[in-house]
């Protein structure tokens, strides 16, 4: 009976081998892991745009929002109206500087990750968006190891988009694609407020 | 009677003054000009995501696609199913390296700009997306002056998103917001093909 550490190392090697074989086989339907990060706009909105593409092809989509609370957003209202085509779970309770309660934020983020892990594993979704999960990682509400484990255990056909600034290097290493949104010029600098239908 | 050059200079000064007054008045509903550029993914998809936000608030949206031809895309199929909430005009006939016909491409792009200018002017849309217009500018199918004139003559409440790599400096100067999508890591490099529901 191997000890825990040995067992863990063996399992990791096995997973790495499985992953290598799948990649080399070049399964054209293998789900990809995409990261949208950077300090610019477009991280979440481009994920919503990819959702539209997926829905256009009849794919099934899941969304878990890690940070955003229950306030109305255009995207939420739009997808609600669509009915069952998108499973949408808003788990966050607001930005961390709003709640100022680290214990609650940690509990919320971990509950969100549990929901996300089940979505990824189930094979019921062609695309799963983990919105603002990078923020939850940045504040150590969830661990890199737990997120990587959930990604690794996903159904082979399920693609994932992880959004949020300051993506962890381990997550970017694991990803198939990393896009960085860079802010060249921003209206808030010019004193223009966030606008309905553009920014939320 | 002033000559053409003097008249043009006077008109430009007048427009600049009008624009300055509007900006300083800080009209919170003033439509913004956004540019999505860079060599990374997410330029068009984040525009589609912003469309979703706008629709969620009941806004009216117009889209003019300058380059993409008539092949099926997820976004087109999705928005077609929505019915009249989005006015969608695909004017392009494919990428320039497909058509290899500069005269035709120029004619097509200029027709697209005419449609776009009318959408912008009409006040019938809260948001107008000019998809891949930066490519049409890059290849000189339309002039910077013509695009700036269309933006300048837009209805005060209409926001615009111009997408495509290699945005012209004059367009970025004019814009309220410029986001650059940078490619950190791309699956094509690893031999993974473009996927339905993610890339188109």
XYZ file of C-alpha atoms in Angstrom:
400
model
C 0.000 0.000 0.000
C 1.717 3.199 -1.092
C 1.695 6.214 1.203
C -0.344 9.283 0.351
C 2.487 11.169 -1.282
C 3.487 8.243 -3.500
C -0.124 7.646 -4.456
C -0.564 11.293 -5.320
C 2.569 11.314 -7.477
C 1.403 8.171 -9.291
C -2.015 9.633 -9.955
C -0.454 12.843 -11.241
C 1.796 10.883 -13.604
C -1.200 8.902 -14.834
C -3.197 12.031 -15.502
C -0.287 13.653 -17.300
C 0.079 10.562 -19.477
C -3.639 10.456 -20.297
C -3.573 14.113 -21.146
C -0.509 13.708 -23.374
C -2.118 10.830 -25.258
C -5.321 12.764 -25.848
C -3.403 15.817 -27.022
C -1.219 13.809 -29.354
C -4.197 11.952 -30.735
C -5.334 15.423 -31.727
C -8.991 14.858 -30.890
C -10.570 17.736 -32.828
C -13.453 17.885 -30.362
C -11.297 18.070 -27.249
C -12.522 20.899 -25.069
C -10.046 23.739 -24.635
C -9.093 25.762 -21.597
C -9.096 29.501 -22.304
C -7.999 32.300 -19.993
C -9.111 35.922 -20.444
C -6.980 38.165 -18.275
C -5.336 41.607 -18.211
C -6.376 44.982 -16.820
C -8.466 46.001 -19.829
C -12.108 45.613 -20.649
C -13.486 42.674 -22.602
C -12.583 39.715 -20.388
C -16.130 38.846 -19.374
C -17.853 40.356 -22.392
C -15.810 38.274 -24.815
C -16.724 35.180 -22.796
C -20.385 36.170 -23.242
C -19.700 36.590 -26.955
C -18.270 33.065 -27.116
C -21.428 31.843 -25.337
C -23.448 33.357 -28.189
C -21.342 31.492 -30.726
C -21.792 28.245 -28.832
C -25.561 28.736 -28.549
C -25.738 29.501 -32.253
C -24.443 25.980 -32.881
C -26.901 24.476 -30.397
C -24.273 23.871 -27.725
C -25.121 23.738 -24.039
C -23.521 26.321 -21.791
C -22.968 26.784 -18.063
C -21.837 29.944 -16.284
C -20.642 30.360 -12.713
C -20.077 33.919 -11.549
C -17.586 33.951 -8.694
C -17.641 37.587 -7.686
C -20.567 39.445 -9.121
C -23.491 39.693 -6.776
C -27.166 39.777 -7.413
C -27.435 43.255 -8.914
C -29.009 43.454 -12.350
C -26.696 43.195 -15.350
C -27.605 43.203 -19.008
C -26.042 39.790 -19.558
C -27.947 38.167 -16.692
C -31.270 39.637 -17.824
C -30.632 38.582 -21.396
C -29.689 34.978 -20.630
C -32.546 34.644 -18.113
C -34.980 35.422 -20.922
C -33.489 32.691 -23.094
C -34.763 30.017 -20.746
C -32.930 26.756 -20.281
C -30.227 27.105 -22.923
C -27.801 28.551 -20.403
C -27.422 27.325 -16.831
C -26.408 30.486 -14.967
C -25.263 30.451 -11.352
C -24.411 33.734 -9.665
C -22.561 32.644 -6.545
C -20.717 35.820 -5.561
C -22.052 38.343 -3.114
C -20.282 41.369 -4.535
C -16.749 42.614 -4.726
C -14.513 41.883 -1.827
C -14.217 45.569 -0.934
C -18.007 45.647 -0.595
C -18.437 42.656 1.661
C -15.308 43.162 3.798
C -15.837 39.712 5.209
C -13.058 37.354 4.274
C -14.616 34.272 5.840
C -17.869 34.744 3.988
C -16.115 35.495 0.704
C -14.005 32.351 1.051
C -17.045 30.213 1.784
C -18.906 31.702 -1.172
C -16.005 31.181 -3.579
C -15.527 27.588 -2.486
C -19.220 26.878 -2.951
C -18.923 28.403 -6.434
C -15.963 26.163 -7.230
C -17.909 23.086 -6.114
C -20.728 24.016 -8.501
C -18.203 24.683 -11.257
C -16.388 21.378 -10.717
C -19.641 19.451 -11.027
C -20.573 21.348 -14.221
C -17.174 20.543 -15.708
C -17.286 16.883 -14.738
C -20.846 16.170 -15.783
C -20.388 16.319 -19.545
C -23.678 18.214 -19.758
C -22.075 21.406 -21.046
C -20.040 22.055 -24.162
C -18.813 25.311 -22.663
C -18.456 26.420 -19.054
C -17.555 30.017 -18.176
C -15.967 30.615 -14.767
C -16.471 34.361 -14.575
C -14.012 36.282 -12.362
C -12.544 33.076 -10.935
C -9.089 34.654 -11.279
C -10.111 37.218 -8.658
C -11.105 34.439 -6.269
C -7.681 32.874 -6.879
C -5.902 36.189 -6.420
C -7.426 36.653 -2.959
C -6.761 32.993 -2.028
C -10.460 32.247 -1.608
C -9.808 29.098 -3.625
C -6.486 27.357 -4.251
C -4.736 26.906 -7.573
C -4.587 23.162 -6.861
C -8.351 22.907 -6.417
C -9.020 24.794 -9.649
C -6.501 22.732 -11.627
C -8.030 19.530 -10.249
C -11.484 20.638 -11.416
C -10.131 21.500 -14.870
C -8.263 18.225 -15.098
C -11.336 16.205 -14.140
C -13.532 17.912 -16.708
C -15.339 15.975 -19.421
C -13.092 15.649 -22.458
C -15.542 17.562 -24.682
C -16.077 20.484 -22.309
C -14.347 23.786 -23.035
C -13.756 26.256 -20.226
C -13.165 30.002 -20.098
C -11.645 31.456 -16.916
C -11.935 35.245 -16.670
C -10.505 37.911 -14.407
C -7.400 40.010 -14.082
C -4.131 38.771 -12.570
C -4.529 35.144 -13.691
C -2.153 32.850 -11.797
C 0.868 31.613 -13.767
C -0.032 27.962 -13.040
C -3.465 28.483 -14.600
C -1.958 30.172 -17.659
C 0.547 27.328 -18.016
C -2.272 24.805 -17.965
C -4.428 26.698 -20.469
C -4.499 26.079 -24.214
C -5.087 29.758 -24.877
C -4.397 32.917 -22.905
C -5.688 36.278 -24.102
C -4.658 39.454 -22.367
C -6.967 42.462 -22.607
C -4.883 45.593 -22.335
C -6.351 48.989 -21.628
C -4.984 51.563 -23.997
C -7.503 54.310 -23.277
C -10.345 54.229 -20.807
C -13.391 56.514 -20.489
C -13.300 56.512 -16.682
C -10.053 58.444 -17.015
C -11.975 61.078 -18.912
C -14.640 61.236 -16.217
C -17.232 59.149 -18.032
C -19.194 56.786 -15.816
C -19.850 53.093 -16.446
C -22.832 52.784 -18.761
C -25.758 50.412 -18.847
C -25.591 48.147 -21.862
C -21.871 48.684 -22.341
C -20.179 48.027 -19.033
C -22.769 45.892 -17.247
C -17.865 82.937 -50.223
C -15.005 81.008 -48.590
C -13.038 78.530 -50.671
C -13.333 74.801 -50.042
C -10.322 74.559 -47.767
C -11.414 77.453 -45.572
C -14.933 76.083 -45.368
C -13.611 72.670 -44.381
C -11.408 74.164 -41.670
C -14.333 76.184 -40.319
C -16.592 73.142 -40.249
C -13.922 71.125 -38.479
C -13.513 73.845 -35.855
C -17.277 73.967 -35.365
C -17.503 70.218 -34.900
C -14.589 70.219 -32.471
C -16.286 72.955 -30.467
C -19.628 71.102 -30.420
C -17.896 67.964 -29.373
C -15.985 69.726 -26.593
C -19.195 71.276 -25.251
C -21.001 67.953 -25.215
C -18.081 66.258 -23.485
C -17.781 68.977 -20.879
C -21.500 68.968 -20.258
C -20.861 65.360 -19.273
C -24.088 64.011 -20.746
C -24.238 60.645 -18.987
C -26.110 59.138 -21.903
C -23.682 60.278 -24.574
C -22.830 57.357 -26.807
C -19.196 56.288 -26.646
C -16.790 55.227 -29.368
C -14.952 52.016 -28.477
C -12.156 50.342 -30.419
C -11.254 46.654 -29.998
C -7.917 45.990 -31.614
C -4.730 43.915 -31.202
C -3.557 40.590 -32.578
C -5.310 38.474 -29.947
C -8.692 36.819 -29.823
C -11.718 38.496 -28.301
C -12.121 41.603 -30.461
C -15.346 40.527 -32.141
C -16.539 38.185 -29.415
C -16.367 40.898 -26.766
C -18.384 43.155 -29.071
C -20.987 40.357 -29.247
C -20.868 40.169 -25.447
C -21.564 43.895 -25.225
C -24.503 43.372 -27.608
C -25.899 40.871 -25.103
C -25.594 43.420 -22.312
C -27.337 46.047 -24.425
C -30.155 43.648 -25.365
C -30.567 42.704 -21.722
C -31.459 46.342 -21.044
C -33.835 46.455 -23.992
C -31.507 48.502 -26.177
C -31.601 48.369 -29.966
C -28.513 47.144 -31.754
C -27.137 47.245 -35.280
C -24.230 45.245 -36.667
C -22.362 45.713 -39.936
C -19.815 43.038 -40.793
C -17.224 44.491 -43.150
C -15.168 41.414 -43.974
C -16.879 38.220 -43.004
C -18.738 36.586 -45.833
C -21.844 34.523 -45.881
C -20.528 31.356 -44.260
C -22.347 30.168 -41.139
C -21.121 31.460 -37.794
C -22.531 30.794 -34.356
C -23.122 34.478 -33.708
C -25.030 34.999 -36.947
C -27.217 31.943 -36.363
C -27.902 33.005 -32.795
C -28.864 36.593 -33.580
C -30.948 35.497 -36.579
C -33.082 33.403 -34.232
C -33.685 36.399 -31.960
C -35.723 38.100 -34.648
C -35.821 41.885 -34.934
C -33.877 42.875 -31.819
C -30.647 43.060 -33.777
C -30.331 44.496 -37.275
C -27.498 42.453 -38.755
C -25.891 43.271 -42.107
C -23.164 41.013 -43.442
C -21.654 43.081 -46.238
C -18.272 41.403 -46.690
C -17.598 38.708 -49.227
C -14.796 36.996 -47.365
C -11.232 37.777 -46.503
C -9.232 39.708 -49.008
C -6.891 36.782 -49.600
C -9.953 34.731 -50.612
C -11.467 37.174 -53.051
C -8.207 38.520 -54.528
C -10.212 41.235 -56.186
C -9.312 44.654 -54.891
C -11.948 46.516 -56.866
C -14.735 44.314 -55.606
C -13.495 44.444 -52.007
C -13.331 48.230 -52.137
C -16.854 48.470 -53.533
C -18.145 46.092 -50.871
C -16.445 47.944 -48.013
C -17.736 51.292 -49.197
C -21.259 49.927 -49.431
C -20.841 48.614 -45.877
C -19.713 52.029 -44.684
C -22.745 53.668 -46.296
C -25.023 51.257 -44.409
C -23.076 51.895 -41.203
C -23.205 55.678 -41.583
C -26.983 55.568 -41.972
C -27.344 53.328 -38.892
C -25.206 55.714 -36.870
C -27.038 58.815 -38.053
C -30.572 57.477 -37.675
C -30.774 57.382 -33.890
C -32.554 54.045 -34.197
C -29.778 52.107 -32.472
C -28.295 52.481 -29.005
C -25.292 50.444 -30.086
C -23.762 49.882 -33.520
C -20.963 47.343 -34.032
C -18.717 47.857 -37.063
C -17.132 44.420 -37.153
C -13.679 44.220 -38.775
C -13.895 47.773 -40.084
C -10.259 48.238 -39.032
C -9.277 45.658 -41.661
C -11.144 47.608 -44.331
C -9.239 50.705 -43.197
C -5.934 48.855 -43.151
C -6.317 47.846 -46.801
C -7.523 51.342 -47.796
C -10.915 50.034 -48.900
C -12.397 52.965 -46.975
C -10.668 56.161 -45.847
C -10.061 57.284 -42.298
C -11.763 60.573 -43.157
C -14.946 58.838 -44.285
C -15.101 56.713 -41.124
C -14.448 59.681 -38.841
C -17.162 61.671 -40.635
C -19.652 58.845 -40.053
C -18.702 58.647 -36.366
C -18.909 62.407 -35.966
C -22.350 62.541 -37.570
C -23.752 59.811 -35.358
C -26.744 60.363 -33.108
C -25.598 61.662 -29.732
C -27.011 58.616 -27.906
C -25.500 55.985 -30.188
C -22.448 54.073 -28.995
C -20.152 52.423 -31.525
C -17.668 49.568 -31.354
C -15.071 49.299 -34.129
C -13.277 45.957 -34.229
C -10.278 44.539 -36.057
C -6.530 44.421 -35.714
C -4.209 47.286 -36.671
C -6.644 50.076 -35.826
C -5.547 53.378 -37.390
C -4.031 55.917 -34.969
C -6.566 58.577 -36.026
C -9.429 56.241 -35.084
C -7.845 55.441 -31.713
C -7.329 59.158 -31.064
C -10.979 59.812 -31.759
C -12.226 56.942 -29.584
C -13.261 57.229 -25.946
C -11.948 53.747 -25.221
C -9.354 51.549 -26.862
C -8.877 47.941 -25.751
C -6.025 45.895 -27.121
C -6.402 42.106 -27.137
C -2.982 40.556 -26.875
C -2.278 36.939 -27.666
C -0.223 35.361 -24.944
C -0.740 31.743 -25.954
C -2.677 30.408 -28.900
C -3.941 26.887 -29.640
C -3.189 27.123 -33.359
C 0.452 27.189 -32.386
C -0.084 23.834 -30.727
C -1.762 22.436 -33.841
C -5.335 22.758 -32.609
C -7.800 23.846 -35.264
C -10.400 26.586 -34.972
C -13.456 25.166 -33.232
C -17.137 25.665 -33.786
C -18.760 27.512 -30.921
C -15.457 28.990 -29.768
C -13.801 30.597 -32.759
C -16.760 31.145 -35.100
